[in-house]
Amino acid sequence: MVFSSVEFLALFLPLFFIAYLATPSSARNLTLCCGSWMFYAWWKPVFLLLIIGITFAAWFLGREMSRAAERRERQIMIGGIVVILGCLAWFKYANLLVRTADEALASLHTGPIPWTNVILPIALSFTVLQAVSYLIDVRRRTVAAEPSFISFAAYLDMFPHLIAGPIIRYSWVDKALIERDLTFEDMSIGARRFMLGFAVKVLIADTLAPVVEAAFTLTHPSFVDAWLGNICFAFQIFFDFAGYSAMAIGLGRMLGFKYPENFRDPYLAVTIQDFWRRWHISLSSWLRDYLYISLGGNRYGDVRTYTNLLLTMAIGGLWHGASWSFLLWGVIHGAALAIGRFWNQRGLWMTATLSYPLTLLTVLFAWTPFRATSWDGTLAMLSGQIGLNGFAISDQMVLTLRPLLIVWIGVAFAVVFWPAIKSRFFPRFESSGEWWEALWPIAVFLYAIAVMMGHQTVPFLYFQF
């Protein structure tokens, strides 16, 4: 079940909120926990056991750490992290390792390895990162171990962010787990965020999907094909994932939780460092606080710092998916971060007029292996982007460019760059009034529902990660 589906909007969500609002405040964590498990079990009930198992392990180990001596506490934390990451490694990377081994064996004219593909459970990647951050925070004394399993499960398995984030830290919600108010203001603000997130997901991200699919399946894309597909994917993944984050933040607000923002105009970033302060903020801050700093950060000289940046982003790339092309995406960003740090440390200066397009081009080039997910597909798109396959648009791409789709590409461009357009051309622009601010999201939401009913439900891109 996904947020942009009839089952969720017409069945699960209204029934859950009726139960949640009818539950006494002291028992709402139980209702939230049970509702979240039912939401997850809708996909594959058997994998709910895995999610509950990881949840119980993190909760139990956190309790044990709070009672253990210093040395024993560290051993419990390391053991717990190894086990939890081991679950992720098995389900996410076993197929990749077997495929890689088969390719190596094929060159030796042997193999393949007898193997049945392992299914990757949805939500596992995000659940694991949250569980790991919780154990580390308990070890660092940033948070106290949660005494109630139900409250901890309500945090870790909360359905708004369960499937695709944001990556919520326990310290962000620990007080709300104990006591939270459900106000009309929070409900209305949350509903508005949910409706807007739903609209951009369905109307923009899903509409751009056919163009992206057509471009990335061409064997010899032209310059126009490759860049049109690449730019449309940049818009698609932004509105898909930012839309999900907005929906999650809105639902959390309606439940009494205030999640931090996960996106902040990332395509307006003037440096690659600035990009990662704006894009998937919960992940970039997680990588910084729990991986980069744990590797030593910038405490041991320049060479070690650049190595840590590369390694952190490479691991971040592999976290996104079981493909070596994701590793390439991470390495590109790690190298760009290292180069940017080297540039700044040497006191070199670059105007925003030059640094902005360089940053945007780096981000766009990096999206190519991220979307292609194979070496052959990546090389085909990159060759098209540098003009090796000619420049004219192909017939296949022309067939996908319906008039309404071109309109939504324009809308996507306007929304992404509106802050820059407003500051440059409409500095005194003001909202037209509260009644319009309240009504237009409802109108767009209803239109998006009508569009959704007319086509098959499109899963969120980050479900596969």
Short mmCIF file of C-alpha atoms in Angstrom, two decimals:
data_model
loop_
_atom_site.label_atom_id
_atom_site.label_comp_id
_atom_site.label_asym_id
_atom_site.label_seq_id
_atom_site.Cartn_x
_atom_site.Cartn_y
_atom_site.Cartn_z
CA MET A 1 0.00 0.00 0.00
CA VAL A 2 1.34 3.41 -0.98
CA PHE A 3 0.10 6.86 -0.05
CA SER A 4 -0.96 7.59 -3.62
CA SER A 5 -3.46 4.74 -3.79
CA VAL A 6 -7.20 4.32 -3.37
CA GLU A 7 -6.67 1.73 -0.61
CA PHE A 8 -4.71 4.17 1.50
CA LEU A 9 -6.83 7.27 0.92
CA ALA A 10 -10.28 5.67 1.08
CA LEU A 11 -9.73 2.77 3.48
CA PHE A 12 -6.66 2.78 5.69
CA LEU A 13 -6.25 6.48 6.43
CA PRO A 14 -9.84 7.32 7.48
CA LEU A 15 -10.22 4.12 9.54
CA PHE A 16 -6.87 4.66 11.23
CA PHE A 17 -7.60 8.27 12.17
CA ILE A 18 -11.03 7.34 13.53
CA ALA A 19 -9.35 4.78 15.78
CA TYR A 20 -6.47 7.11 16.65
CA LEU A 21 -8.66 10.06 17.63
CA ALA A 22 -10.98 7.79 19.62
CA THR A 23 -8.07 6.32 21.59
CA PRO A 24 -7.20 7.89 24.96
CA SER A 25 -3.91 9.82 24.80
CA SER A 26 -2.21 7.30 27.08
CA ALA A 27 -2.84 4.49 24.58
CA ARG A 28 -2.24 6.30 21.30
CA ASN A 29 1.25 4.84 20.91
CA LEU A 30 -0.32 1.37 20.92
CA THR A 31 -2.85 2.40 18.27
CA LEU A 32 -0.09 3.97 16.19
CA CYS A 33 2.10 0.90 16.55
CA CYS A 34 -0.66 -1.55 15.57
CA GLY A 35 -1.83 0.67 12.71
CA SER A 36 1.71 0.95 11.37
CA TRP A 37 2.20 -2.81 11.47
CA MET A 38 -1.11 -3.31 9.64
CA PHE A 39 -0.01 -0.75 7.05
CA TYR A 40 3.26 -2.62 6.49
CA ALA A 41 1.65 -6.09 6.47
CA TRP A 42 -0.60 -4.98 3.59
CA TRP A 43 2.43 -5.50 1.31
CA LYS A 44 3.83 -8.85 2.52
CA PRO A 45 2.82 -10.00 6.02
CA VAL A 46 5.81 -12.33 6.33
CA PHE A 47 8.29 -9.45 6.22
CA LEU A 48 6.52 -7.76 9.12
CA LEU A 49 8.25 -10.34 11.31
CA LEU A 50 11.61 -9.01 10.13
CA ILE A 51 10.67 -5.39 10.88
CA ILE A 52 9.34 -6.32 14.32
CA GLY A 53 12.46 -8.40 14.96
CA ILE A 54 14.78 -5.49 14.16
CA THR A 55 12.60 -3.19 16.26
CA PHE A 56 12.72 -5.54 19.25
CA ALA A 57 16.48 -6.08 18.88
CA ALA A 58 17.21 -2.33 18.83
CA TRP A 59 14.90 -1.70 21.80
CA PHE A 60 16.27 -4.60 23.86
CA LEU A 61 19.90 -3.79 23.15
CA GLY A 62 19.30 -0.14 23.99
CA ARG A 63 17.92 -1.21 27.37
CA GLU A 64 20.87 -3.55 27.95
CA MET A 65 23.35 -0.81 27.06
CA SER A 66 21.80 1.57 29.59
CA ARG A 67 22.45 -0.98 32.35
CA ALA A 68 25.87 -2.25 31.24
CA ALA A 69 29.36 -1.17 32.20
CA GLU A 70 31.39 1.01 29.81
CA ARG A 71 33.26 -1.76 28.02
CA ARG A 72 30.25 -4.07 27.89
CA GLU A 73 28.10 -1.22 26.59
CA ARG A 74 30.40 -0.72 23.62
CA GLN A 75 30.40 -4.44 22.84
CA ILE A 76 26.60 -4.55 22.90
CA MET A 77 26.38 -1.56 20.57
CA ILE A 78 28.87 -3.00 18.06
CA GLY A 79 27.23 -6.43 18.17
CA GLY A 80 23.78 -4.94 17.67
CA ILE A 81 24.89 -2.78 14.76
CA VAL A 82 26.61 -5.74 13.10
CA VAL A 83 23.48 -7.89 13.38
CA ILE A 84 21.11 -5.16 12.16
CA LEU A 85 23.38 -4.16 9.27
CA GLY A 86 23.85 -7.85 8.51
CA CYS A 87 20.10 -8.15 7.90
CA LEU A 88 20.27 -5.24 5.46
CA ALA A 89 23.38 -6.65 3.76
CA TRP A 90 21.76 -10.04 3.18
CA PHE A 91 18.47 -8.81 1.76
CA LYS A 92 19.94 -5.91 -0.20
CA TYR A 93 23.32 -7.05 -1.50
CA ALA A 94 23.29 -10.86 -1.73
CA ASN A 95 21.86 -10.78 -5.27
CA LEU A 96 24.43 -8.19 -6.37
CA LEU A 97 27.34 -10.22 -5.04
CA VAL A 98 26.07 -13.39 -6.72
CA ARG A 99 25.57 -11.55 -10.04
CA THR A 100 29.08 -10.10 -9.82
CA ALA A 101 30.52 -13.53 -9.02
CA ASP A 102 28.61 -15.05 -11.96
CA GLU A 103 30.09 -12.46 -14.32
CA ALA A 104 33.57 -13.27 -13.06
CA LEU A 105 32.94 -17.00 -13.40
CA ALA A 106 31.59 -16.53 -16.93
CA SER A 107 34.94 -15.07 -17.99
CA LEU A 108 36.48 -18.33 -16.77
CA HIS A 109 33.84 -20.34 -18.67
CA THR A 110 32.26 -21.74 -15.51
CA GLY A 111 29.28 -21.07 -13.25
CA PRO A 112 26.73 -19.74 -12.71
CA ILE A 113 26.16 -20.16 -8.98
CA PRO A 114 22.84 -21.90 -8.20
CA TRP A 115 20.80 -19.11 -6.66
CA THR A 116 17.26 -17.92 -6.02
CA ASN A 117 16.96 -14.16 -5.84
CA VAL A 118 16.37 -12.68 -2.39
CA ILE A 119 13.42 -10.27 -2.17
CA LEU A 120 14.28 -6.89 -0.65
CA PRO A 121 11.63 -5.94 1.93
CA ILE A 122 10.36 -2.40 1.62
CA ALA A 123 11.24 -0.05 4.49
CA LEU A 124 14.29 -2.12 5.51
CA SER A 125 16.89 0.48 4.47
CA PHE A 126 15.27 3.31 6.42
CA THR A 127 14.40 1.16 9.44
CA VAL A 128 17.99 -0.06 9.73
CA LEU A 129 19.47 3.46 9.64
CA GLN A 130 17.08 4.62 12.36
CA ALA A 131 17.84 1.58 14.52
CA VAL A 132 21.60 2.12 14.14
CA SER A 133 21.34 5.83 14.97
CA TYR A 134 19.30 4.98 18.09
CA LEU A 135 21.94 2.56 19.40
CA ILE A 136 24.73 5.04 18.74
CA ASP A 137 22.78 7.84 20.43
CA VAL A 138 22.17 5.68 23.50
CA ARG A 139 25.89 4.90 23.59
CA ARG A 140 26.77 8.60 23.22
CA ARG A 141 24.26 9.49 25.97
CA THR A 142 22.46 11.75 23.49
CA VAL A 143 19.21 10.01 24.42
CA ALA A 144 18.05 7.76 27.22
CA ALA A 145 17.04 4.22 26.33
CA GLU A 146 13.29 3.95 25.76
CA PRO A 147 11.76 1.76 28.52
CA SER A 148 8.55 0.92 26.61
CA PHE A 149 8.70 -1.43 23.63
CA ILE A 150 5.35 -0.15 22.34
CA SER A 151 6.57 3.47 22.40
CA PHE A 152 9.83 2.49 20.71
CA ALA A 153 7.97 0.51 18.04
CA ALA A 154 5.64 3.48 17.50
CA TYR A 155 8.77 5.56 16.79
CA LEU A 156 10.72 3.14 14.63
CA ASP A 157 7.80 1.67 12.69
CA MET A 158 5.59 4.79 12.45
CA PHE A 159 3.81 4.42 9.11
CA PRO A 160 4.24 8.02 7.79
CA HIS A 161 8.03 7.64 7.52
CA LEU A 162 8.27 3.83 7.65
CA ILE A 163 8.52 3.12 3.93
CA ALA A 164 10.75 5.87 2.54
CA GLY A 165 11.73 8.28 5.29
CA PRO A 166 12.57 10.92 6.27
CA ILE A 167 15.11 9.26 8.57
CA ILE A 168 13.73 10.32 11.94
CA ARG A 169 16.02 10.31 14.97
CA TYR A 170 14.65 9.22 18.30
CA SER A 171 15.71 12.52 19.92
CA TRP A 172 13.39 14.37 17.54
CA VAL A 173 10.25 12.61 18.80
CA ASP A 174 11.07 11.24 22.28
CA LYS A 175 9.11 13.94 24.12
CA ALA A 176 6.13 13.63 21.77
CA LEU A 177 6.05 9.88 22.39
CA ILE A 178 5.37 10.64 26.05
CA GLU A 179 2.83 13.42 25.55
CA ARG A 180 1.48 15.19 22.48
CA ASP A 181 -1.48 17.38 21.74
CA LEU A 182 -3.76 16.96 18.74
CA THR A 183 -4.86 20.45 17.77
CA PHE A 184 -6.96 21.74 14.90
CA GLU A 185 -4.00 23.86 13.76
CA ASP A 186 -1.71 20.83 13.55
CA MET A 187 -4.37 18.80 11.77
CA SER A 188 -5.00 21.52 9.19
CA ILE A 189 -1.31 22.27 8.60
CA GLY A 190 -0.57 18.56 8.33
CA ALA A 191 -3.45 17.95 5.94
CA ARG A 192 -2.27 20.81 3.72
CA ARG A 193 1.27 19.40 3.55
CA PHE A 194 -0.08 15.94 2.76
CA MET A 195 -2.31 17.24 -0.04
CA LEU A 196 0.50 19.23 -1.66
CA GLY A 197 2.92 16.32 -1.42
CA PHE A 198 0.33 14.00 -2.96
CA ALA A 199 -0.34 16.46 -5.78
CA VAL A 200 3.28 16.95 -6.85
CA LYS A 201 3.90 13.20 -6.69
CA VAL A 202 0.91 12.31 -8.88
CA LEU A 203 0.76 15.33 -11.19
CA ILE A 204 4.46 16.00 -11.79
CA ALA A 205 6.61 13.01 -10.85
CA ASP A 206 4.29 10.34 -12.27
CA THR A 207 3.60 12.38 -15.41
CA LEU A 208 7.32 12.68 -16.17
CA ALA A 209 7.94 8.95 -15.68
CA PRO A 210 7.17 7.91 -19.33
CA VAL A 211 9.69 10.42 -20.73
CA VAL A 212 12.36 9.23 -18.34
CA GLU A 213 11.66 5.59 -19.10
CA ALA A 214 11.76 6.21 -22.86
CA ALA A 215 15.08 8.08 -22.68
CA PHE A 216 16.84 5.57 -20.44
CA THR A 217 15.79 2.58 -22.54
CA LEU A 218 17.24 3.98 -25.78
CA THR A 219 20.37 2.12 -26.88
CA HIS A 220 21.83 5.15 -28.67
CA PRO A 221 20.19 8.30 -27.26
CA SER A 222 20.98 11.57 -29.00
CA PHE A 223 22.12 14.72 -27.21
CA VAL A 224 18.53 15.99 -26.94
CA ASP A 225 17.21 12.54 -25.92
CA ALA A 226 19.79 12.12 -23.18
CA TRP A 227 19.50 15.58 -21.68
CA LEU A 228 15.71 15.63 -21.90
CA GLY A 229 15.57 12.28 -20.08
CA ASN A 230 18.19 13.37 -17.56
CA ILE A 231 16.50 16.68 -16.72
CA CYS A 232 13.09 15.04 -16.51
CA PHE A 233 14.52 12.45 -14.12
CA ALA A 234 16.01 15.22 -11.99
CA PHE A 235 12.52 16.71 -11.72
CA GLN A 236 10.88 13.30 -11.29
CA ILE A 237 13.02 12.12 -8.39
CA PHE A 238 12.79 15.51 -6.67
CA PHE A 239 8.98 15.72 -6.85
CA ASP A 240 8.59 12.01 -6.13
CA PHE A 241 10.74 11.97 -3.02
CA ALA A 242 10.06 15.51 -1.84
CA GLY A 243 6.38 14.72 -2.37
CA TYR A 244 6.65 11.62 -0.19
CA SER A 245 8.55 13.58 2.47
CA ALA A 246 5.88 16.29 2.47
CA MET A 247 3.19 13.64 2.85
CA ALA A 248 5.10 11.99 5.70
CA ILE A 249 5.72 15.33 7.44
CA GLY A 250 2.05 16.21 7.03
CA LEU A 251 0.81 12.88 8.40
CA GLY A 252 3.27 13.15 11.29
CA ARG A 253 1.95 16.61 12.11
CA MET A 254 -1.60 15.26 12.09
CA LEU A 255 -0.48 12.58 14.58
CA GLY A 256 1.13 15.16 16.86
CA PHE A 257 4.77 14.82 15.70
CA LYS A 258 6.79 17.63 14.15
CA TYR A 259 9.34 16.21 11.73
CA PRO A 260 12.08 18.49 10.35
CA GLU A 261 12.12 19.44 6.68
CA ASN A 262 13.85 17.03 4.31
CA PHE A 263 14.28 19.26 1.22
CA ARG A 264 15.10 22.94 0.87
CA ASP A 265 15.33 24.05 -2.79
CA PRO A 266 18.25 21.69 -3.62
CA TYR A 267 18.54 22.66 -7.28
CA LEU A 268 19.34 26.23 -6.23
CA ALA A 269 22.51 25.10 -4.41
CA VAL A 270 25.61 27.06 -5.42
CA THR A 271 28.11 24.40 -4.27
CA ILE A 272 27.98 20.63 -3.88
CA GLN A 273 28.27 21.10 -0.11
CA ASP A 274 25.27 23.41 -0.30
CA PHE A 275 23.39 20.78 -2.32
CA TRP A 276 23.80 18.22 0.45
CA ARG A 277 22.58 20.72 3.00
CA ARG A 278 19.37 20.97 0.93
CA TRP A 279 18.82 17.50 -0.58
CA HIS A 280 17.46 14.59 1.54
CA ILE A 281 18.60 16.48 4.64
CA SER A 282 17.80 13.63 7.03
CA LEU A 283 20.11 11.27 5.09
CA SER A 284 22.95 13.75 4.55
CA SER A 285 22.96 14.68 8.26
CA TRP A 286 22.83 10.97 9.16
CA LEU A 287 25.83 10.22 6.95
CA ARG A 288 27.70 13.13 8.51
CA ASP A 289 26.89 12.40 12.15
CA TYR A 290 27.02 8.60 12.20
CA LEU A 291 29.41 7.65 9.38
CA TYR A 292 31.71 10.53 8.42
CA ILE A 293 32.41 11.54 12.03
CA SER A 294 32.80 7.89 13.07
CA LEU A 295 35.42 7.45 10.33
CA GLY A 296 37.38 10.36 11.78
CA GLY A 297 35.80 13.27 9.95
CA ASN A 298 38.33 16.04 9.36
CA ARG A 299 40.38 15.40 12.50
CA TYR A 300 43.39 13.64 10.97
CA GLY A 301 44.64 15.79 8.13
CA ASP A 302 43.61 16.55 4.56
CA VAL A 303 44.28 13.16 2.97
CA ARG A 304 42.25 11.33 5.62
CA THR A 305 39.47 13.92 5.32
CA TYR A 306 39.20 13.52 1.54
CA THR A 307 39.25 9.74 1.96
CA ASN A 308 36.48 9.91 4.54
CA LEU A 309 34.37 12.08 2.25
CA LEU A 310 34.80 9.65 -0.64
CA LEU A 311 34.12 6.60 1.53
CA THR A 312 31.08 8.16 3.19
CA MET A 313 29.43 9.08 -0.09
CA ALA A 314 30.39 5.75 -1.71
CA ILE A 315 28.68 3.89 1.14
CA GLY A 316 25.76 6.31 0.85
CA GLY A 317 25.56 5.46 -2.85
CA LEU A 318 25.48 1.72 -2.19
CA TRP A 319 22.84 2.25 0.50
CA HIS A 320 20.54 3.56 -2.22
CA GLY A 321 20.56 0.33 -4.15
CA ALA A 322 22.26 -2.96 -4.97
CA SER A 323 24.04 -1.84 -8.12
CA TRP A 324 27.58 -0.70 -8.84
CA SER A 325 26.14 2.29 -10.68
CA PHE A 326 24.83 3.57 -7.35
CA LEU A 327 28.38 3.30 -6.07
CA LEU A 328 29.50 5.44 -9.02
CA TRP A 329 26.86 8.05 -8.12
CA GLY A 330 28.19 8.16 -4.57
CA VAL A 331 31.81 8.39 -5.73
CA ILE A 332 30.98 11.32 -8.03
CA HIS A 333 29.44 13.22 -5.12
CA GLY A 334 32.26 12.24 -2.78
CA ALA A 335 34.88 13.43 -5.27
CA ALA A 336 32.96 16.67 -5.80
CA LEU A 337 32.79 17.26 -2.04
CA ALA A 338 36.52 16.59 -1.70
CA ILE A 339 37.36 18.93 -4.59
CA GLY A 340 35.09 21.61 -3.14
CA ARG A 341 36.77 21.31 0.26
CA PHE A 342 40.25 21.47 -1.33
CA TRP A 343 39.21 24.54 -3.32
CA ASN A 344 37.87 26.36 -0.26
CA GLN A 345 40.84 25.47 1.96
CA ARG A 346 43.23 26.95 -0.56
CA GLY A 347 41.39 30.25 -0.40
CA LEU A 348 40.38 29.99 -4.05
CA TRP A 349 37.32 31.97 -5.00
CA MET A 350 34.59 31.39 -7.54
CA THR A 351 31.59 33.57 -8.31
CA ALA A 352 28.10 32.15 -7.90
CA THR A 353 27.60 32.80 -11.62
CA LEU A 354 30.18 30.08 -12.31
CA SER A 355 29.82 27.79 -9.27
CA TYR A 356 26.06 27.40 -9.63
CA PRO A 357 26.03 25.91 -13.17
CA LEU A 358 29.03 23.70 -12.30
CA THR A 359 27.19 22.38 -9.25
CA LEU A 360 23.99 21.77 -11.20
CA LEU A 361 25.86 20.01 -14.02
CA THR A 362 27.62 17.77 -11.49
CA VAL A 363 24.31 16.84 -9.90
CA LEU A 364 22.70 16.16 -13.29
CA PHE A 365 25.61 14.05 -14.56
CA ALA A 366 25.52 12.05 -11.33
CA TRP A 367 21.81 11.34 -11.78
CA THR A 368 22.66 9.38 -14.95
CA PRO A 369 24.19 6.28 -13.30
CA PHE A 370 21.68 6.61 -10.45
CA ARG A 371 18.76 6.15 -12.86
CA ALA A 372 20.43 3.88 -15.40
CA THR A 373 21.37 1.29 -12.69
CA SER A 374 23.66 -0.57 -15.14
CA TRP A 375 27.02 0.14 -16.75
CA ASP A 376 25.69 -0.27 -20.30
CA GLY A 377 22.78 2.08 -19.64
CA THR A 378 25.04 4.61 -17.96
CA LEU A 379 27.55 4.61 -20.82
CA ALA A 380 24.77 4.94 -23.40
CA MET A 381 23.29 7.99 -21.66
CA LEU A 382 26.66 9.61 -20.99
CA SER A 383 27.68 9.17 -24.63
CA GLY A 384 24.43 10.86 -25.64
CA GLN A 385 24.95 13.72 -23.20
CA ILE A 386 28.29 14.58 -24.79
CA GLY A 387 26.89 14.35 -28.32
CA LEU A 388 28.46 11.11 -29.57
CA ASN A 389 25.12 9.85 -30.98
CA GLY A 390 24.04 12.98 -32.82
CA PHE A 391 21.86 15.84 -31.66
CA ALA A 392 18.36 15.41 -33.14
CA ILE A 393 15.51 14.16 -30.99
CA SER A 394 14.48 10.57 -31.74
CA ASP A 395 11.04 9.44 -32.88
CA GLN A 396 10.56 7.48 -29.65
CA MET A 397 11.01 10.61 -27.56
CA VAL A 398 8.74 12.67 -29.80
CA LEU A 399 5.96 10.13 -29.25
CA THR A 400 6.16 10.60 -25.47
CA LEU A 401 5.96 14.41 -25.55
CA ARG A 402 2.24 14.94 -25.29
CA PRO A 403 1.07 18.57 -24.87
CA LEU A 404 -0.06 18.04 -21.26
CA LEU A 405 3.30 16.52 -20.40
CA ILE A 406 5.11 19.57 -21.79
CA VAL A 407 2.88 21.73 -19.59
CA TRP A 408 3.87 19.76 -16.48
CA ILE A 409 7.56 19.99 -17.40
CA GLY A 410 7.07 23.75 -17.42
CA VAL A 411 5.26 23.60 -14.08
CA ALA A 412 8.08 21.52 -12.61
CA PHE A 413 10.65 24.05 -13.80
CA ALA A 414 8.60 26.95 -12.36
CA VAL A 415 8.15 25.28 -8.96
CA VAL A 416 11.80 24.28 -8.62
CA PHE A 417 13.16 27.68 -9.57
CA TRP A 418 10.36 29.85 -8.16
CA PRO A 419 12.42 31.14 -5.19
CA ALA A 420 15.10 32.40 -7.58
CA ILE A 421 12.53 33.76 -10.05
CA LYS A 422 10.64 35.52 -7.25
CA SER A 423 13.74 37.17 -5.76
CA ARG A 424 14.91 38.32 -9.20
CA PHE A 425 11.67 39.47 -10.86
CA PHE A 426 8.98 39.67 -8.15
CA PRO A 427 10.73 40.76 -4.95
CA ARG A 428 7.57 42.37 -3.56
CA PHE A 429 5.25 39.50 -4.44
CA GLU A 430 2.90 38.63 -1.55
CA SER A 431 0.32 35.89 -1.02
CA SER A 432 -3.19 36.85 -2.12
CA GLY A 433 -4.90 35.95 1.15
CA GLU A 434 -5.67 33.26 3.70
CA TRP A 435 -8.83 31.98 1.96
CA TRP A 436 -6.90 31.26 -1.25
CA GLU A 437 -4.03 29.64 0.67
CA ALA A 438 -6.57 27.34 2.30
CA LEU A 439 -8.57 26.45 -0.81
CA TRP A 440 -6.08 25.96 -3.64
CA PRO A 441 -4.33 22.90 -2.09
CA ILE A 442 -7.74 21.20 -1.77
CA ALA A 443 -8.55 21.90 -5.43
CA VAL A 444 -5.17 20.58 -6.61
CA PHE A 445 -5.49 17.54 -4.34
CA LEU A 446 -8.92 16.65 -5.74
CA TYR A 447 -7.62 17.05 -9.29
CA ALA A 448 -4.66 14.80 -8.44
CA ILE A 449 -7.05 12.14 -7.10
CA ALA A 450 -8.98 12.27 -10.36
CA VAL A 451 -5.75 11.84 -12.32
CA MET A 452 -4.64 8.99 -10.04
CA MET A 453 -7.91 7.15 -10.63
CA GLY A 454 -7.21 7.22 -14.35
CA HIS A 455 -3.96 5.26 -14.27
CA GLN A 456 -2.22 2.49 -12.40
CA THR A 457 -0.65 3.37 -9.06
CA VAL A 458 3.02 4.32 -9.49
CA PRO A 459 5.19 3.32 -6.50
CA PHE A 460 7.53 5.88 -4.99
CA LEU A 461 11.03 5.71 -6.43
CA TYR A 462 12.64 5.32 -3.00
CA PHE A 463 10.58 2.19 -2.31
CA GLN A 464 13.15 0.21 -4.31
CA PHE A 465 16.05 1.58 -2.27
#
